[in-house]
PDB file of C-alpha atoms in Angstrom:
ATOM      1  CA  MET A 376      -5.769  19.039  -8.550  1.00  0.00           C
ATOM      2  CA  ASP A 377      -8.492  20.774 -10.575  1.00  0.00           C
ATOM      3  CA  LEU A 378      -6.940  19.292 -13.740  1.00  0.00           C
ATOM      4  CA  VAL A 379      -7.023  15.782 -12.287  1.00  0.00           C
ATOM      5  CA  ILE A 380     -10.697  16.162 -11.385  1.00  0.00           C
ATOM      6  CA  GLN A 381     -11.613  17.785 -14.719  1.00  0.00           C
ATOM      7  CA  ASP A 382      -9.657  15.359 -16.887  1.00  0.00           C
ATOM      8  CA  GLY A 383     -10.706  12.212 -15.025  1.00  0.00           C
ATOM      9  CA  SER A 384      -7.425  10.500 -15.861  1.00  0.00           C
ATOM     10  CA  ARG A 385      -3.815  10.700 -14.991  1.00  0.00           C
ATOM     11  CA  ILE A 386      -1.950  13.884 -15.784  1.00  0.00           C
ATOM     12  CA  SER A 387       1.208  13.523 -17.826  1.00  0.00           C
ATOM     13  CA  VAL A 388       3.765  15.821 -19.351  1.00  0.00           C
ATOM     14  CA  VAL A 389       5.834  15.832 -22.500  1.00  0.00           C
ATOM     15  CA  TYR A 390       9.305  17.336 -22.402  1.00  0.00           C
ATOM     16  CA  PHE A 391      11.068  18.529 -25.532  1.00  0.00           C
ATOM     17  CA  SER A 392      14.613  18.405 -24.225  1.00  0.00           C
ATOM     18  CA  MET A 393      16.408  16.099 -26.685  1.00  0.00           C
ATOM     19  CA  SER A 394      17.886  17.097 -30.019  1.00  0.00           C
ATOM     20  CA  GLU A 395      17.819  14.927 -33.148  1.00  0.00           C
ATOM     21  CA  ASP A 396      21.615  15.120 -33.379  1.00  0.00           C
ATOM     22  CA  ASN A 397      21.957  13.799 -29.835  1.00  0.00           C
ATOM     23  CA  ILE A 398      19.423  11.009 -30.465  1.00  0.00           C
ATOM     24  CA  LYS A 399      21.362   9.875 -33.548  1.00  0.00           C
ATOM     25  CA  LYS A 400      24.654   9.864 -31.625  1.00  0.00           C
ATOM     26  CA  GLN A 401      23.103   7.806 -28.830  1.00  0.00           C
ATOM     27  CA  ILE A 402      21.511   5.296 -31.219  1.00  0.00           C
ATOM     28  CA  ALA A 403      24.940   4.641 -32.753  1.00  0.00           C
ATOM     29  CA  LEU A 404      26.554   3.775 -29.399  1.00  0.00           C
ATOM     30  CA  PRO A 405      27.163  -0.002 -29.295  1.00  0.00           C
ATOM     31  CA  TRP A 406      25.984  -0.338 -25.672  1.00  0.00           C
ATOM     32  CA  MET A 407      22.742   1.651 -26.145  1.00  0.00           C
ATOM     33  CA  SER A 408      19.636  -0.540 -25.918  1.00  0.00           C
ATOM     34  CA  PHE A 409      15.994   0.417 -26.280  1.00  0.00           C
ATOM     35  CA  CYS A 410      12.813   0.247 -24.287  1.00  0.00           C
ATOM     36  CA  SER A 411       9.670   2.289 -23.850  1.00  0.00           C
ATOM     37  CA  ASP A 412       7.947   3.633 -20.782  1.00  0.00           C
ATOM     38  CA  GLY A 413       4.847   4.383 -22.835  1.00  0.00           C
ATOM     39  CA  ILE A 414       1.497   2.883 -21.910  1.00  0.00           C
ATOM     40  CA  SER A 415      -0.183   0.051 -23.775  1.00  0.00           C
ATOM     41  CA  ALA A 416      -3.702   1.146 -24.688  1.00  0.00           C
ATOM     42  CA  ALA A 417      -6.086   0.586 -27.596  1.00  0.00           C
ATOM     43  CA  PRO A 418      -6.840   3.620 -29.808  1.00  0.00           C
ATOM     44  CA  GLU A 419     -10.554   3.371 -29.040  1.00  0.00           C
ATOM     45  CA  GLY A 420     -13.172   3.652 -26.328  1.00  0.00           C
ATOM     46  CA  VAL A 421     -12.211   4.852 -22.873  1.00  0.00           C
ATOM     47  CA  PHE A 422      -8.540   5.121 -23.892  1.00  0.00           C
ATOM     48  CA  LEU A 423      -9.359   8.092 -26.122  1.00  0.00           C
ATOM     49  CA  LYS A 424     -10.442  10.147 -23.090  1.00  0.00           C
ATOM     50  CA  SER A 425      -6.837  10.973 -22.298  1.00  0.00           C
ATOM     51  CA  SER A 426      -3.798  11.578 -24.438  1.00  0.00           C
ATOM     52  CA  THR A 427      -0.485   9.779 -24.382  1.00  0.00           C
ATOM     53  CA  HIS A 428       2.998  10.183 -25.760  1.00  0.00           C
ATOM     54  CA  PRO A 429       3.423   9.010 -29.387  1.00  0.00           C
ATOM     55  CA  ARG A 430       6.031   6.485 -28.206  1.00  0.00           C
ATOM     56  CA  SER A 431       3.181   4.427 -26.761  1.00  0.00           C
ATOM     57  CA  TYR A 432       2.211   3.535 -30.330  1.00  0.00           C
ATOM     58  CA  GLY A 433       5.390   3.870 -32.370  1.00  0.00           C
ATOM     59  CA  ASN A 434       8.583   3.758 -30.335  1.00  0.00           C
ATOM     60  CA  PHE A 435      10.148   0.681 -31.934  1.00  0.00           C
ATOM     61  CA  ALA A 436       8.681   1.367 -35.386  1.00  0.00           C
ATOM     62  CA  ARG A 437      10.298   4.810 -35.264  1.00  0.00           C
ATOM     63  CA  LEU A 438      13.708   3.275 -34.620  1.00  0.00           C
ATOM     64  CA  LEU A 439      13.306   0.721 -37.418  1.00  0.00           C
ATOM     65  CA  GLY A 440      11.683   3.031 -39.974  1.00  0.00           C
ATOM     66  CA  LYS A 441      13.255   6.433 -39.416  1.00  0.00           C
ATOM     67  CA  TYR A 442      16.676   5.749 -37.930  1.00  0.00           C
ATOM     68  CA  VAL A 443      17.457   2.385 -39.565  1.00  0.00           C
ATOM     69  CA  ARG A 444      15.787   2.407 -42.982  1.00  0.00           C
ATOM     70  CA  GLU A 445      15.605   6.111 -43.791  1.00  0.00           C
ATOM     71  CA  GLU A 446      18.588   7.662 -42.024  1.00  0.00           C
ATOM     72  CA  LYS A 447      20.827   4.559 -41.882  1.00  0.00           C
ATOM     73  CA  ILE A 448      22.181   5.409 -38.419  1.00  0.00           C
ATOM     74  CA  ILE A 449      22.648   1.706 -37.640  1.00  0.00           C
ATOM     75  CA  PRO A 450      22.035  -1.467 -39.695  1.00  0.00           C
ATOM     76  CA  LEU A 451      18.827  -3.447 -39.201  1.00  0.00           C
ATOM     77  CA  GLU A 452      20.664  -6.350 -37.548  1.00  0.00           C
ATOM     78  CA  GLU A 453      22.165  -4.008 -34.949  1.00  0.00           C
ATOM     79  CA  ALA A 454      18.758  -2.464 -34.246  1.00  0.00           C
ATOM     80  CA  VAL A 455      17.250  -5.918 -33.704  1.00  0.00           C
ATOM     81  CA  ARG A 456      20.096  -6.766 -31.288  1.00  0.00           C
ATOM     82  CA  LYS A 457      19.498  -3.506 -29.401  1.00  0.00           C
ATOM     83  CA  LEU A 458      15.782  -4.355 -29.134  1.00  0.00           C
ATOM     84  CA  THR A 459      16.197  -8.001 -28.104  1.00  0.00           C
ATOM     85  CA  SER A 460      19.319  -9.709 -26.793  1.00  0.00           C
ATOM     86  CA  LEU A 461      21.107  -6.589 -25.508  1.00  0.00           C
ATOM     87  CA  PRO A 462      18.343  -5.435 -23.124  1.00  0.00           C
ATOM     88  CA  ALA A 463      17.670  -9.026 -22.040  1.00  0.00           C
ATOM     89  CA  ALA A 464      21.379  -9.433 -21.183  1.00  0.00           C
ATOM     90  CA  ASN A 465      21.585  -6.021 -19.489  1.00  0.00           C
ATOM     91  CA  LEU A 466      18.589  -6.831 -17.299  1.00  0.00           C
ATOM     92  CA  LYS A 467      19.793 -10.405 -16.734  1.00  0.00           C
ATOM     93  CA  ILE A 468      16.540 -11.841 -18.077  1.00  0.00           C
ATOM     94  CA  LYS A 469      17.266 -15.497 -18.661  1.00  0.00           C
ATOM     95  CA  ASN A 470      16.076 -17.452 -21.711  1.00  0.00           C
ATOM     96  CA  ARG A 471      14.872 -14.406 -23.656  1.00  0.00           C
ATOM     97  CA  GLY A 472      16.183 -12.136 -26.376  1.00  0.00           C
ATOM     98  CA  LEU A 473      17.499 -14.780 -28.764  1.00  0.00           C
ATOM     99  CA  LEU A 474      15.951 -17.436 -30.990  1.00  0.00           C
ATOM    100  CA  LYS A 475      17.573 -20.435 -29.319  1.00  0.00           C
ATOM    101  CA  ALA A 476      16.475 -23.880 -28.192  1.00  0.00           C
ATOM    102  CA  GLY A 477      15.148 -23.655 -24.636  1.00  0.00           C
ATOM    103  CA  TYR A 478      14.423 -19.922 -24.868  1.00  0.00           C
ATOM    104  CA  TYR A 479      11.000 -18.316 -24.822  1.00  0.00           C
ATOM    105  CA  ALA A 480      10.133 -17.154 -28.322  1.00  0.00           C
ATOM    106  CA  ASP A 481       8.948 -13.537 -28.323  1.00  0.00           C
ATOM    107  CA  LEU A 482       8.593 -12.699 -31.995  1.00  0.00           C
ATOM    108  CA  ALA A 483       7.774  -9.471 -33.799  1.00  0.00           C
ATOM    109  CA  ILE A 484       7.507 -10.033 -37.538  1.00  0.00           C
ATOM    110  CA  PHE A 485       7.648  -6.847 -39.581  1.00  0.00           C
ATOM    111  CA  ASP A 486       8.257  -5.658 -43.116  1.00  0.00           C
ATOM    112  CA  PRO A 487      11.503  -3.631 -42.990  1.00  0.00           C
ATOM    113  CA  GLU A 488      10.436  -1.660 -46.072  1.00  0.00           C
ATOM    114  CA  LYS A 489       7.067  -0.663 -44.572  1.00  0.00           C
ATOM    115  CA  ILE A 490       7.651  -0.332 -40.816  1.00  0.00           C
ATOM    116  CA  ARG A 491       6.760   3.230 -39.815  1.00  0.00           C
ATOM    117  CA  ASP A 492       5.488   5.097 -36.787  1.00  0.00           C
ATOM    118  CA  ASN A 493       2.317   7.081 -37.445  1.00  0.00           C
ATOM    119  CA  ALA A 494       1.680   8.551 -34.003  1.00  0.00           C
ATOM    120  CA  THR A 495       2.283  12.276 -33.552  1.00  0.00           C
ATOM    121  CA  PHE A 496       1.926  14.641 -30.615  1.00  0.00           C
ATOM    122  CA  GLU A 497      -1.302  15.918 -32.181  1.00  0.00           C
ATOM    123  CA  THR A 498      -2.724  12.414 -32.798  1.00  0.00           C
ATOM    124  CA  PRO A 499      -0.704  10.033 -30.610  1.00  0.00           C
ATOM    125  CA  GLN A 500      -3.127   7.101 -30.676  1.00  0.00           C
ATOM    126  CA  LYS A 501      -2.226   5.720 -34.091  1.00  0.00           C
ATOM    127  CA  TYR A 502      -0.759   2.289 -34.602  1.00  0.00           C
ATOM    128  CA  ALA A 503       2.483   1.860 -36.524  1.00  0.00           C
ATOM    129  CA  THR A 504       2.340   0.221 -39.956  1.00  0.00           C
ATOM    130  CA  GLY A 505       4.491  -2.571 -41.295  1.00  0.00           C
ATOM    131  CA  MET A 506       4.095  -4.859 -38.278  1.00  0.00           C
ATOM    132  CA  VAL A 507       2.795  -8.217 -39.517  1.00  0.00           C
ATOM    133  CA  HIS A 508       2.609 -10.401 -36.383  1.00  0.00           C
ATOM    134  CA  VAL A 509       3.531 -10.247 -32.715  1.00  0.00           C
ATOM    135  CA  LEU A 510       3.810 -13.700 -31.145  1.00  0.00           C
TER     136      LEU A 510
END
């Protein structure tokens, strides 16, 4: 409780329990979809008073930059499916996840050659690069 009072924000933990080999195997599974339980906060002002996990700023960019472009674990098209239509179908969210007439258009326009996560455990509040527009 002293930490909660001293810090003035929520207390969180980071576990280092996954291996890179296991992550790569899971990414390649056809039924594996992606999400993030990271917070959405600006890297300025009051948000800098507490830390966060790097995934809050670079979860999807890490998949697209590191595991798709650099390590070629899955093709870009498969990564986009795992970020869009697959989770929408799994969660039974209607009219989302595909670019189709009558669907809501949630668009993330990025440069596949430049998309990269920049957040680290030491400096987690850094935006990814290569994202052009989010509509």
